[in-house]
């Protein structure tokens, strides 16, 4: 086996880099579970609206400095066949002030010790060229103001209307989950430890609290030339009833290069700015919700592609429990190219689902099913279809939750594929744990995966710990072989004005 060269000076500079350029690990394993909003409907069998609880003011409300978050993440990998040891490091520091947050961080690629040593020997510029730098600046007005302003700059991420314009297809999910309303404003978030490399951008929003009507305007601009604007008018016309109309549009940079293959399925087009826009109409009632989106994407050859989607849900309460019905529909012009240059090649898509929830003593039981059909198109003809059938079941009693699901995908002239999973979560006095088992069957290969998570509760002072272990395996010709092993540990220490997070993970490819 090849010996691994060790560079003490390179490791020292790597440690200094991670200390001064950390990236926060925001995926906290300690988020409290939120009870389902429909639980009261199931128990009481009547329609009612539960007002949200207001949070008590912070004791440090009068302080200018709110605290800091110092985090680091180290991922290591080594194959069982004696391959080189690889590591990937991220770190960051976030400072929170009253109305202001500052974040700076960096991430190194997956390196061996030899690669890291060679790059550090070439100087800081070589390390910087291969690393991912993340930074963010957030400023916002106090929540008590009637006009609330928010501004961000840095390698921020965008969502909501931007995600709709880039991926307009119907969302997937479980039949037990109520359909969510599409968000027509421009969402923006600070970078995180797992953020991919993003363009430097600026974002601003202005929201006016005028009683039942709260208009909102958002705008963004990226360094690559992409820009977008959104305007929203949410109207709360009664308690628990919302009518919202949003419009978003912008210019996005994308293109398709020429292929060296003699057969080209998709025609190439120049990388330029192309327009895309959408309008969103949401209606939310205590017992129903509806969300419709109509969009346009510029065709590089001239004109616009049109697309439309709607997702609706209805809750019917009775003495037998709560029955929920949901459905959705998507339609698009053939050859649609979205704002992210993706070509879904989907002409139509629809789904229908239903679930029923009821109490049996102190236990809450939920079961449901879903059917989804996707019609793919090439040119003016419907070439093939894909069907998805899924069933879900959950059992909750006290601090224990059991979830199970099974699904099958059926496509023309292809072998069917099946998936099944079950998980058990329990919140003991001394330990919170979860165990998940998943299986898949596709063609001639089968796969199994097992994941275990444990979080001890009785630790000294402000220290918390979360442990995760998993294994993936394949079964070919009735022989089970391990494919991948993984494990991780997350430590958190919460002081008066400082939160320190550290995550260490290891994975190994066996085959």
Short mmCIF file of C-alpha atoms in Angstrom, two decimals:
data_model
loop_
_atom_site.label_atom_id
_atom_site.label_comp_id
_atom_site.label_asym_id
_atom_site.label_seq_id
_atom_site.Cartn_x
_atom_site.Cartn_y
_atom_site.Cartn_z
CA UNK A 1 0.00 0.00 0.00
CA UNK A 2 1.29 3.44 -0.93
CA UNK A 3 2.54 5.51 2.00
CA UNK A 4 0.88 8.84 2.58
CA UNK A 5 3.22 11.78 2.77
CA UNK A 6 2.61 14.06 5.74
CA UNK A 7 3.18 17.81 5.65
CA UNK A 8 3.17 19.34 9.16
CA UNK A 9 3.43 22.89 7.84
CA UNK A 10 0.53 22.31 5.44
CA UNK A 11 -1.64 20.93 8.23
CA UNK A 12 -0.77 23.91 10.44
CA UNK A 13 -1.77 26.39 7.72
CA UNK A 14 -4.95 24.39 7.11
CA UNK A 15 -5.87 24.68 10.80
CA UNK A 16 -5.23 28.42 10.78
CA UNK A 17 -7.37 28.79 7.65
CA UNK A 18 -10.29 26.98 9.27
CA UNK A 19 -10.04 29.08 12.43
CA UNK A 20 -10.12 32.40 10.63
CA UNK A 21 -12.44 31.37 7.77
CA UNK A 22 -15.14 29.10 9.31
CA UNK A 23 -18.53 28.20 7.86
CA UNK A 24 -21.53 27.67 10.14
CA UNK A 25 -23.17 24.30 10.38
CA UNK A 26 -26.80 25.31 10.65
CA UNK A 27 -28.44 21.91 10.36
CA UNK A 28 -29.23 21.68 14.05
CA UNK A 29 -30.41 18.29 15.29
CA UNK A 30 -32.17 19.89 18.25
CA UNK A 31 -35.10 21.48 16.43
CA UNK A 32 -38.29 20.82 18.42
CA UNK A 33 -40.99 18.76 16.79
CA UNK A 34 -44.03 20.78 15.73
CA UNK A 35 -47.38 19.06 16.22
CA UNK A 36 -49.60 18.75 13.19
CA UNK A 37 -51.96 21.69 12.72
CA UNK A 38 -54.82 19.31 12.00
CA UNK A 39 -54.55 17.42 15.31
CA UNK A 40 -57.22 19.57 16.95
CA UNK A 41 -59.49 19.02 13.95
CA UNK A 42 -59.12 15.27 14.32
CA UNK A 43 -59.69 15.29 18.07
CA UNK A 44 -62.64 17.71 18.11
CA UNK A 45 -64.04 16.81 14.67
CA UNK A 46 -64.85 20.46 13.99
CA UNK A 47 -63.22 23.14 11.87
CA UNK A 48 -61.31 25.63 13.95
CA UNK A 49 -58.39 28.02 13.59
CA UNK A 50 -55.59 27.91 16.17
CA UNK A 51 -53.78 31.25 16.59
CA UNK A 52 -50.00 31.13 16.64
CA UNK A 53 -48.36 31.64 20.00
CA UNK A 54 -46.42 34.82 20.37
CA UNK A 55 -42.87 34.51 21.61
CA UNK A 56 -41.80 36.27 24.74
CA UNK A 57 -39.30 39.10 24.25
CA UNK A 58 -35.67 38.18 24.63
CA UNK A 59 -33.86 39.18 27.78
CA UNK A 60 -31.09 40.62 25.61
CA UNK A 61 -33.49 42.80 23.59
CA UNK A 62 -31.70 45.96 24.62
CA UNK A 63 -28.22 44.69 23.74
CA UNK A 64 -26.49 45.71 20.53
CA UNK A 65 -24.41 42.52 20.28
CA UNK A 66 -26.69 39.45 20.24
CA UNK A 67 -24.08 36.72 20.01
CA UNK A 68 -21.79 34.76 17.71
CA UNK A 69 -21.87 31.35 16.04
CA UNK A 70 -18.53 29.64 15.40
CA UNK A 71 -18.80 26.39 13.47
CA UNK A 72 -16.67 23.88 11.62
CA UNK A 73 -17.27 20.73 9.61
CA UNK A 74 -14.76 18.03 8.70
CA UNK A 75 -15.69 15.21 6.30
CA UNK A 76 -13.27 12.34 5.82
CA UNK A 77 -13.31 9.43 3.39
CA UNK A 78 -11.20 6.36 2.74
CA UNK A 79 -12.08 3.35 0.65
CA UNK A 80 -11.73 -0.17 2.00
CA UNK A 81 -9.51 -1.15 -0.92
CA UNK A 82 -6.61 0.84 0.53
CA UNK A 83 -7.15 4.06 -1.42
CA UNK A 84 -5.87 7.44 -0.20
CA UNK A 85 -7.36 9.17 2.81
CA UNK A 86 -9.39 12.26 1.75
CA UNK A 87 -10.80 15.11 3.77
CA UNK A 88 -13.07 18.10 3.13
CA UNK A 89 -13.15 20.99 5.59
CA UNK A 90 -15.54 23.91 6.09
CA UNK A 91 -15.71 26.58 8.75
CA UNK A 92 -17.35 29.92 9.44
CA UNK A 93 -18.12 32.71 11.88
CA UNK A 94 -21.40 34.58 12.18
CA UNK A 95 -21.79 37.74 14.29
CA UNK A 96 -25.31 38.84 15.20
CA UNK A 97 -26.06 42.41 16.17
CA UNK A 98 -29.33 44.24 16.63
CA UNK A 99 -30.64 44.48 13.06
CA UNK A 100 -27.34 43.30 11.52
CA UNK A 101 -25.67 39.94 10.86
CA UNK A 102 -22.22 39.33 9.36
CA UNK A 103 -21.01 35.98 8.09
CA UNK A 104 -17.65 34.89 6.65
CA UNK A 105 -16.53 31.41 5.77
CA UNK A 106 -14.64 29.14 3.41
CA UNK A 107 -14.60 25.52 2.33
CA UNK A 108 -11.78 23.39 1.01
CA UNK A 109 -12.35 20.72 -1.68
CA UNK A 110 -11.94 17.00 -1.10
CA UNK A 111 -8.16 16.56 -0.87
CA UNK A 112 -5.59 13.97 0.01
CA UNK A 113 -2.71 15.05 2.25
CA UNK A 114 -0.43 15.05 -0.81
CA UNK A 115 -2.77 17.32 -2.77
CA UNK A 116 -3.22 19.67 0.19
CA UNK A 117 0.52 19.90 0.78
CA UNK A 118 1.25 20.66 -2.88
CA UNK A 119 -1.42 23.35 -3.03
CA UNK A 120 -0.26 25.04 0.20
CA UNK A 121 3.33 25.04 -1.08
CA UNK A 122 2.16 27.06 -4.10
CA UNK A 123 0.89 29.84 -1.83
CA UNK A 124 -2.33 31.33 -0.57
CA UNK A 125 -3.54 32.30 -4.06
CA UNK A 126 -3.49 28.64 -5.13
CA UNK A 127 -5.51 27.61 -2.08
CA UNK A 128 -8.01 30.40 -2.64
CA UNK A 129 -8.53 29.45 -6.29
CA UNK A 130 -9.60 25.93 -5.29
CA UNK A 131 -11.62 26.80 -2.19
CA UNK A 132 -15.21 28.00 -1.93
CA UNK A 133 -15.54 31.35 -0.20
CA UNK A 134 -18.85 32.25 1.42
CA UNK A 135 -19.80 35.59 2.90
CA UNK A 136 -23.00 37.37 3.74
CA UNK A 137 -24.27 40.64 5.16
CA UNK A 138 -27.84 41.00 6.44
CA UNK A 139 -29.45 44.24 7.60
CA UNK A 140 -33.10 44.59 8.58
CA UNK A 141 -35.34 47.07 10.33
CA UNK A 142 -36.91 46.28 13.71
CA UNK A 143 -39.98 44.03 13.59
CA UNK A 144 -42.00 46.69 15.42
CA UNK A 145 -41.82 49.09 12.44
CA UNK A 146 -44.91 49.29 10.23
CA UNK A 147 -42.62 49.36 7.18
CA UNK A 148 -40.07 46.57 7.35
CA UNK A 149 -36.97 46.68 5.18
CA UNK A 150 -34.47 43.88 4.60
CA UNK A 151 -31.23 43.84 2.61
CA UNK A 152 -28.62 41.14 1.93
CA UNK A 153 -25.36 40.94 0.04
CA UNK A 154 -22.88 38.14 -0.55
CA UNK A 155 -22.98 34.58 -1.80
CA UNK A 156 -26.63 34.31 -0.80
CA UNK A 157 -29.17 31.77 -2.02
CA UNK A 158 -32.51 32.49 -3.69
CA UNK A 159 -35.76 30.53 -3.51
CA UNK A 160 -39.56 30.84 -3.75
CA UNK A 161 -40.35 32.52 -7.12
CA UNK A 162 -36.81 31.89 -8.39
CA UNK A 163 -37.24 28.18 -7.67
CA UNK A 164 -40.60 28.18 -9.49
CA UNK A 165 -39.06 29.74 -12.60
CA UNK A 166 -36.22 27.20 -12.58
CA UNK A 167 -38.27 24.10 -11.72
CA UNK A 168 -42.02 24.51 -12.34
CA UNK A 169 -43.02 20.82 -12.17
CA UNK A 170 -45.38 19.51 -9.51
CA UNK A 171 -43.69 18.89 -6.17
CA UNK A 172 -43.31 15.36 -4.84
CA UNK A 173 -43.88 14.13 -1.32
CA UNK A 174 -45.93 11.94 0.93
CA UNK A 175 -49.71 11.56 0.81
CA UNK A 176 -49.87 12.44 4.53
CA UNK A 177 -48.56 15.96 3.97
CA UNK A 178 -50.97 18.75 3.16
CA UNK A 179 -50.14 20.56 -0.13
CA UNK A 180 -48.24 23.78 0.45
CA UNK A 181 -48.94 27.15 -1.12
CA UNK A 182 -46.53 28.33 -3.79
CA UNK A 183 -44.56 31.41 -2.74
CA UNK A 184 -44.47 34.11 -5.40
CA UNK A 185 -42.02 36.46 -3.71
CA UNK A 186 -38.22 36.27 -4.03
CA UNK A 187 -36.83 34.40 -1.05
CA UNK A 188 -33.26 34.95 0.07
CA UNK A 189 -31.09 33.22 2.67
CA UNK A 190 -27.60 33.58 4.08
CA UNK A 191 -24.98 30.98 3.04
CA UNK A 192 -24.57 27.81 5.09
CA UNK A 193 -21.94 25.14 5.51
CA UNK A 194 -23.41 22.99 2.75
CA UNK A 195 -23.96 25.85 0.29
CA UNK A 196 -22.63 25.25 -3.18
CA UNK A 197 -20.52 27.87 -4.90
CA UNK A 198 -22.77 30.82 -5.77
CA UNK A 199 -22.47 34.12 -7.54
CA UNK A 200 -22.13 37.24 -5.42
CA UNK A 201 -25.53 38.93 -5.30
CA UNK A 202 -27.52 41.67 -3.63
CA UNK A 203 -31.11 41.51 -2.41
CA UNK A 204 -33.60 43.97 -0.93
CA UNK A 205 -37.22 43.72 0.22
CA UNK A 206 -39.76 46.20 1.54
CA UNK A 207 -42.95 45.16 3.30
CA UNK A 208 -45.69 47.45 4.58
CA UNK A 209 -47.93 46.28 7.42
CA UNK A 210 -51.22 48.01 6.63
CA UNK A 211 -53.55 45.87 8.67
CA UNK A 212 -55.16 43.09 6.65
CA UNK A 213 -53.21 44.05 3.51
CA UNK A 214 -49.41 43.75 3.62
CA UNK A 215 -47.88 44.51 0.19
CA UNK A 216 -44.30 43.38 -0.35
CA UNK A 217 -41.68 44.23 -2.99
CA UNK A 218 -38.46 42.21 -3.49
CA UNK A 219 -35.55 42.65 -5.89
CA UNK A 220 -32.27 40.80 -6.58
CA UNK A 221 -29.22 41.22 -8.78
CA UNK A 222 -26.34 38.79 -9.33
CA UNK A 223 -22.84 39.47 -10.53
CA UNK A 224 -23.40 37.35 -13.65
CA UNK A 225 -26.09 39.80 -14.78
CA UNK A 226 -29.21 37.94 -13.63
CA UNK A 227 -31.87 40.12 -12.03
CA UNK A 228 -35.46 39.72 -10.83
CA UNK A 229 -38.30 41.68 -9.22
CA UNK A 230 -41.40 40.51 -7.35
CA UNK A 231 -44.53 42.26 -6.07
CA UNK A 232 -46.98 40.62 -3.67
CA UNK A 233 -50.35 41.54 -2.18
CA UNK A 234 -51.40 39.20 0.66
CA UNK A 235 -54.88 40.01 2.01
CA UNK A 236 -56.20 38.48 5.24
CA UNK A 237 -59.92 39.07 4.64
CA UNK A 238 -61.04 37.04 7.69
CA UNK A 239 -59.52 35.19 10.61
CA UNK A 240 -57.56 32.28 9.17
CA UNK A 241 -58.48 33.25 5.59
CA UNK A 242 -55.85 34.51 3.15
CA UNK A 243 -55.99 35.66 -0.47
CA UNK A 244 -52.62 36.40 -2.05
CA UNK A 245 -51.59 37.57 -5.52
CA UNK A 246 -47.91 37.75 -6.50
CA UNK A 247 -46.01 38.56 -9.66
CA UNK A 248 -42.33 37.86 -10.28
CA UNK A 249 -40.15 38.26 -13.34
CA UNK A 250 -36.57 38.74 -14.36
CA UNK A 251 -33.68 38.08 -16.73
CA UNK A 252 -31.55 34.95 -16.27
CA UNK A 253 -28.25 33.90 -17.87
CA UNK A 254 -28.23 30.46 -19.47
CA UNK A 255 -27.33 28.69 -22.69
CA UNK A 256 -26.64 25.32 -24.32
CA UNK A 257 -23.28 24.58 -25.93
CA UNK A 258 -22.70 22.54 -29.07
CA UNK A 259 -22.27 18.79 -28.68
CA UNK A 260 -19.51 16.81 -30.39
CA UNK A 261 -21.91 13.90 -30.92
CA UNK A 262 -23.15 13.34 -34.46
CA UNK A 263 -26.71 13.04 -33.12
CA UNK A 264 -27.97 16.06 -31.13
CA UNK A 265 -31.28 15.61 -29.31
CA UNK A 266 -31.53 19.26 -28.17
CA UNK A 267 -30.54 22.19 -30.34
CA UNK A 268 -27.81 24.43 -28.85
CA UNK A 269 -28.38 28.14 -28.26
CA UNK A 270 -26.23 31.10 -27.26
CA UNK A 271 -25.63 31.94 -23.60
CA UNK A 272 -27.45 35.23 -23.06
CA UNK A 273 -30.07 36.87 -20.89
CA UNK A 274 -33.51 35.29 -21.26
CA UNK A 275 -36.72 36.53 -19.66
CA UNK A 276 -38.96 34.50 -17.37
CA UNK A 277 -41.96 35.49 -15.26
CA UNK A 278 -44.82 33.97 -13.29
CA UNK A 279 -47.96 35.01 -11.45
CA UNK A 280 -49.16 33.23 -8.29
CA UNK A 281 -52.66 33.23 -6.80
CA UNK A 282 -53.13 31.59 -3.39
CA UNK A 283 -56.34 31.05 -1.43
CA UNK A 284 -56.24 29.66 2.09
CA UNK A 285 -59.33 28.85 4.18
CA UNK A 286 -59.58 26.97 7.49
CA UNK A 287 -60.71 23.84 5.63
CA UNK A 288 -59.18 24.28 2.14
CA UNK A 289 -56.28 25.75 0.20
CA UNK A 290 -55.56 26.39 -3.47
CA UNK A 291 -52.40 27.59 -5.23
CA UNK A 292 -52.19 28.34 -8.97
CA UNK A 293 -49.18 29.52 -10.97
CA UNK A 294 -48.99 30.70 -14.58
CA UNK A 295 -45.53 31.21 -16.08
CA UNK A 296 -43.72 32.29 -19.22
CA UNK A 297 -40.15 31.43 -20.24
CA UNK A 298 -38.47 33.04 -23.24
CA UNK A 299 -37.77 30.74 -26.16
CA UNK A 300 -34.21 31.26 -27.50
CA UNK A 301 -35.65 30.80 -31.00
CA UNK A 302 -38.30 33.48 -30.46
CA UNK A 303 -41.53 33.82 -28.52
CA UNK A 304 -42.31 32.35 -25.12
CA UNK A 305 -43.02 28.95 -23.63
CA UNK A 306 -46.15 28.84 -21.47
CA UNK A 307 -46.71 26.65 -18.41
CA UNK A 308 -49.37 26.34 -15.73
CA UNK A 309 -49.71 24.40 -12.51
CA UNK A 310 -52.22 24.21 -9.69
CA UNK A 311 -52.20 22.38 -6.34
CA UNK A 312 -55.34 22.14 -4.21
CA UNK A 313 -56.33 20.54 -0.91
CA UNK A 314 -59.51 20.03 1.10
CA UNK A 315 -60.00 18.92 4.75
CA UNK A 316 -63.27 17.22 5.75
CA UNK A 317 -63.77 16.72 9.48
CA UNK A 318 -66.36 14.38 10.96
CA UNK A 319 -66.95 12.21 13.99
CA UNK A 320 -64.79 9.54 12.29
CA UNK A 321 -61.73 11.80 12.06
CA UNK A 322 -60.20 14.06 9.43
CA UNK A 323 -60.18 13.19 5.73
CA UNK A 324 -57.84 15.18 3.49
CA UNK A 325 -58.05 15.23 -0.31
CA UNK A 326 -55.40 16.78 -2.54
CA UNK A 327 -54.72 17.10 -6.24
CA UNK A 328 -52.53 18.92 -8.73
CA UNK A 329 -52.12 19.54 -12.45
CA UNK A 330 -49.25 20.79 -14.63
CA UNK A 331 -49.22 21.63 -18.34
CA UNK A 332 -46.51 23.15 -20.52
CA UNK A 333 -45.68 23.88 -24.14
CA UNK A 334 -43.48 21.29 -25.82
CA UNK A 335 -39.75 22.02 -25.65
CA UNK A 336 -39.98 24.17 -22.50
CA UNK A 337 -36.62 25.60 -21.38
CA UNK A 338 -36.74 26.96 -17.82
CA UNK A 339 -34.75 29.82 -16.26
CA UNK A 340 -32.06 27.31 -15.23
CA UNK A 341 -31.67 25.95 -18.79
CA UNK A 342 -33.28 22.64 -17.80
CA UNK A 343 -35.56 20.84 -20.26
CA UNK A 344 -38.15 18.82 -18.34
CA UNK A 345 -39.74 17.53 -21.59
CA UNK A 346 -43.02 17.14 -19.67
CA UNK A 347 -46.22 17.92 -21.51
CA UNK A 348 -48.69 17.18 -18.72
CA UNK A 349 -48.54 15.99 -15.15
CA UNK A 350 -51.18 15.39 -12.51
CA UNK A 351 -51.61 13.73 -9.12
CA UNK A 352 -54.45 12.84 -6.77
CA UNK A 353 -54.13 11.80 -3.15
CA UNK A 354 -56.23 11.19 -0.07
CA UNK A 355 -55.52 10.49 3.59
CA UNK A 356 -57.50 9.82 6.74
CA UNK A 357 -56.48 10.58 10.34
CA UNK A 358 -58.18 9.52 13.55
CA UNK A 359 -57.49 8.88 17.21
CA UNK A 360 -57.64 5.40 18.69
CA UNK A 361 -57.45 6.08 22.40
CA UNK A 362 -54.26 8.09 22.90
CA UNK A 363 -52.74 7.00 19.59
CA UNK A 364 -53.00 9.00 16.36
CA UNK A 365 -53.23 6.89 13.19
CA UNK A 366 -52.83 8.29 9.69
CA UNK A 367 -52.94 6.49 6.36
CA UNK A 368 -53.09 7.67 2.78
CA UNK A 369 -52.41 6.96 -0.88
CA UNK A 370 -51.26 8.93 -3.91
CA UNK A 371 -51.27 8.46 -7.68
CA UNK A 372 -49.13 10.57 -10.02
CA UNK A 373 -48.86 10.42 -13.82
CA UNK A 374 -46.28 12.22 -15.94
CA UNK A 375 -46.61 12.46 -19.73
CA UNK A 376 -43.30 13.19 -21.45
CA UNK A 377 -43.20 14.85 -24.85
CA UNK A 378 -40.69 15.06 -27.67
CA UNK A 379 -41.77 17.51 -30.32
CA UNK A 380 -45.53 17.41 -30.86
CA UNK A 381 -46.02 13.76 -29.85
CA UNK A 382 -46.54 12.20 -26.44
CA UNK A 383 -43.73 9.65 -26.40
CA UNK A 384 -44.07 7.92 -23.03
CA UNK A 385 -45.70 8.08 -19.61
CA UNK A 386 -44.57 7.32 -16.08
CA UNK A 387 -46.90 6.40 -13.23
CA UNK A 388 -46.17 6.61 -9.52
CA UNK A 389 -48.28 4.83 -6.89
CA UNK A 390 -47.52 5.46 -3.22
CA UNK A 391 -48.99 4.47 0.14
CA UNK A 392 -48.14 5.92 3.58
CA UNK A 393 -48.94 5.06 7.19
CA UNK A 394 -48.02 6.62 10.52
CA UNK A 395 -48.66 5.75 14.16
CA UNK A 396 -48.00 8.26 16.97
CA UNK A 397 -48.41 7.71 20.69
CA UNK A 398 -46.72 9.81 23.34
CA UNK A 399 -43.10 10.37 22.33
CA UNK A 400 -43.00 7.49 19.83
CA UNK A 401 -43.66 7.85 16.09
CA UNK A 402 -43.68 5.04 13.52
CA UNK A 403 -43.71 5.87 9.78
CA UNK A 404 -43.97 3.49 6.82
CA UNK A 405 -44.25 4.04 3.07
CA UNK A 406 -44.16 2.00 -0.13
CA UNK A 407 -44.13 3.18 -3.74
CA UNK A 408 -43.79 1.87 -7.25
CA UNK A 409 -42.83 3.56 -10.53
CA UNK A 410 -44.07 2.15 -13.85
CA UNK A 411 -42.80 3.44 -17.19
CA UNK A 412 -43.45 2.28 -20.73
CA UNK A 413 -41.09 -0.48 -21.93
CA UNK A 414 -39.07 -0.30 -18.73
CA UNK A 415 -39.00 -2.57 -15.74
CA UNK A 416 -40.92 -1.31 -12.72
CA UNK A 417 -38.99 -0.02 -9.73
CA UNK A 418 -40.16 -0.22 -6.12
CA UNK A 419 -39.20 1.53 -2.89
CA UNK A 420 -40.17 0.93 0.73
CA UNK A 421 -39.09 2.48 4.00
CA UNK A 422 -40.00 2.49 7.68
CA UNK A 423 -38.71 4.53 10.58
CA UNK A 424 -39.18 4.56 14.34
CA UNK A 425 -38.55 7.66 16.41
CA UNK A 426 -38.63 7.72 20.20
CA UNK A 427 -37.93 10.49 22.66
CA UNK A 428 -36.84 8.91 25.92
CA UNK A 429 -35.95 10.82 29.09
CA UNK A 430 -32.24 10.25 28.59
CA UNK A 431 -32.02 9.68 24.83
CA UNK A 432 -33.75 10.78 21.62
CA UNK A 433 -33.28 8.21 18.87
CA UNK A 434 -34.47 7.28 15.39
CA UNK A 435 -34.00 4.19 13.23
CA UNK A 436 -34.74 4.17 9.47
CA UNK A 437 -34.69 1.19 7.12
CA UNK A 438 -35.08 1.66 3.35
CA UNK A 439 -35.21 -0.82 0.48
CA UNK A 440 -35.37 -0.46 -3.29
CA UNK A 441 -35.81 -2.79 -6.24
CA UNK A 442 -34.98 -1.69 -9.77
CA UNK A 443 -34.36 -4.08 -12.62
CA UNK A 444 -31.98 -6.81 -11.54
CA UNK A 445 -30.47 -4.98 -8.56
CA UNK A 446 -31.80 -4.44 -5.06
CA UNK A 447 -30.59 -2.03 -2.43
CA UNK A 448 -30.85 -1.69 1.35
CA UNK A 449 -29.93 1.16 3.67
CA UNK A 450 -29.99 1.50 7.44
CA UNK A 451 -29.59 4.74 9.41
CA UNK A 452 -29.44 5.21 13.18
CA UNK A 453 -29.43 8.55 15.00
CA UNK A 454 -29.02 9.08 18.75
CA UNK A 455 -28.94 12.26 20.82
CA UNK A 456 -28.10 11.90 24.53
CA UNK A 457 -29.96 14.38 26.73
CA UNK A 458 -28.20 14.10 30.06
CA UNK A 459 -24.96 15.89 29.25
CA UNK A 460 -23.16 18.40 31.48
CA UNK A 461 -24.22 22.04 31.18
CA UNK A 462 -24.71 23.57 27.73
CA UNK A 463 -23.09 20.67 25.83
CA UNK A 464 -25.13 18.66 23.31
CA UNK A 465 -24.19 15.70 21.11
CA UNK A 466 -25.78 13.93 18.14
CA UNK A 467 -24.49 10.66 16.69
CA UNK A 468 -25.45 9.17 13.31
CA UNK A 469 -24.41 5.91 11.65
CA UNK A 470 -25.53 4.39 8.36
CA UNK A 471 -24.84 1.52 5.99
CA UNK A 472 -25.81 0.97 2.34
CA UNK A 473 -25.87 -2.44 0.70
CA UNK A 474 -26.66 -3.98 -2.69
CA UNK A 475 -28.19 -7.35 -3.44
CA UNK A 476 -27.31 -8.86 -6.81
CA UNK A 477 -28.28 -12.44 -7.70
CA UNK A 478 -29.44 -13.07 -4.10
CA UNK A 479 -26.04 -12.06 -2.70
CA UNK A 480 -25.86 -9.18 -0.23
CA UNK A 481 -22.76 -6.99 -0.43
CA UNK A 482 -21.96 -3.85 1.53
CA UNK A 483 -21.52 -0.70 -0.55
CA UNK A 484 -20.92 2.20 1.82
CA UNK A 485 -20.46 2.90 5.52
CA UNK A 486 -20.89 6.33 7.10
CA UNK A 487 -20.83 7.87 10.56
CA UNK A 488 -20.95 11.39 11.98
CA UNK A 489 -20.85 13.21 15.31
CA UNK A 490 -22.09 16.74 15.93
CA UNK A 491 -21.07 18.69 19.03
CA UNK A 492 -22.63 21.95 20.22
CA UNK A 493 -21.66 24.19 23.10
CA UNK A 494 -23.93 27.11 23.92
CA UNK A 495 -22.56 29.91 26.04
CA UNK A 496 -24.09 33.22 27.01
CA UNK A 497 -23.08 34.99 23.79
CA UNK A 498 -21.34 32.24 21.85
CA UNK A 499 -22.56 29.08 20.14
CA UNK A 500 -19.88 26.65 18.95
CA UNK A 501 -20.77 23.84 16.53
CA UNK A 502 -18.48 21.11 15.28
CA UNK A 503 -19.33 18.22 12.98
CA UNK A 504 -17.07 15.28 12.13
CA UNK A 505 -18.12 12.69 9.57
CA UNK A 506 -16.53 9.66 7.95
CA UNK A 507 -17.61 7.61 4.93
CA UNK A 508 -16.06 4.68 3.15
CA UNK A 509 -16.86 3.10 -0.21
CA UNK A 510 -16.53 -0.65 0.17
CA UNK A 511 -16.87 -1.58 -3.50
#
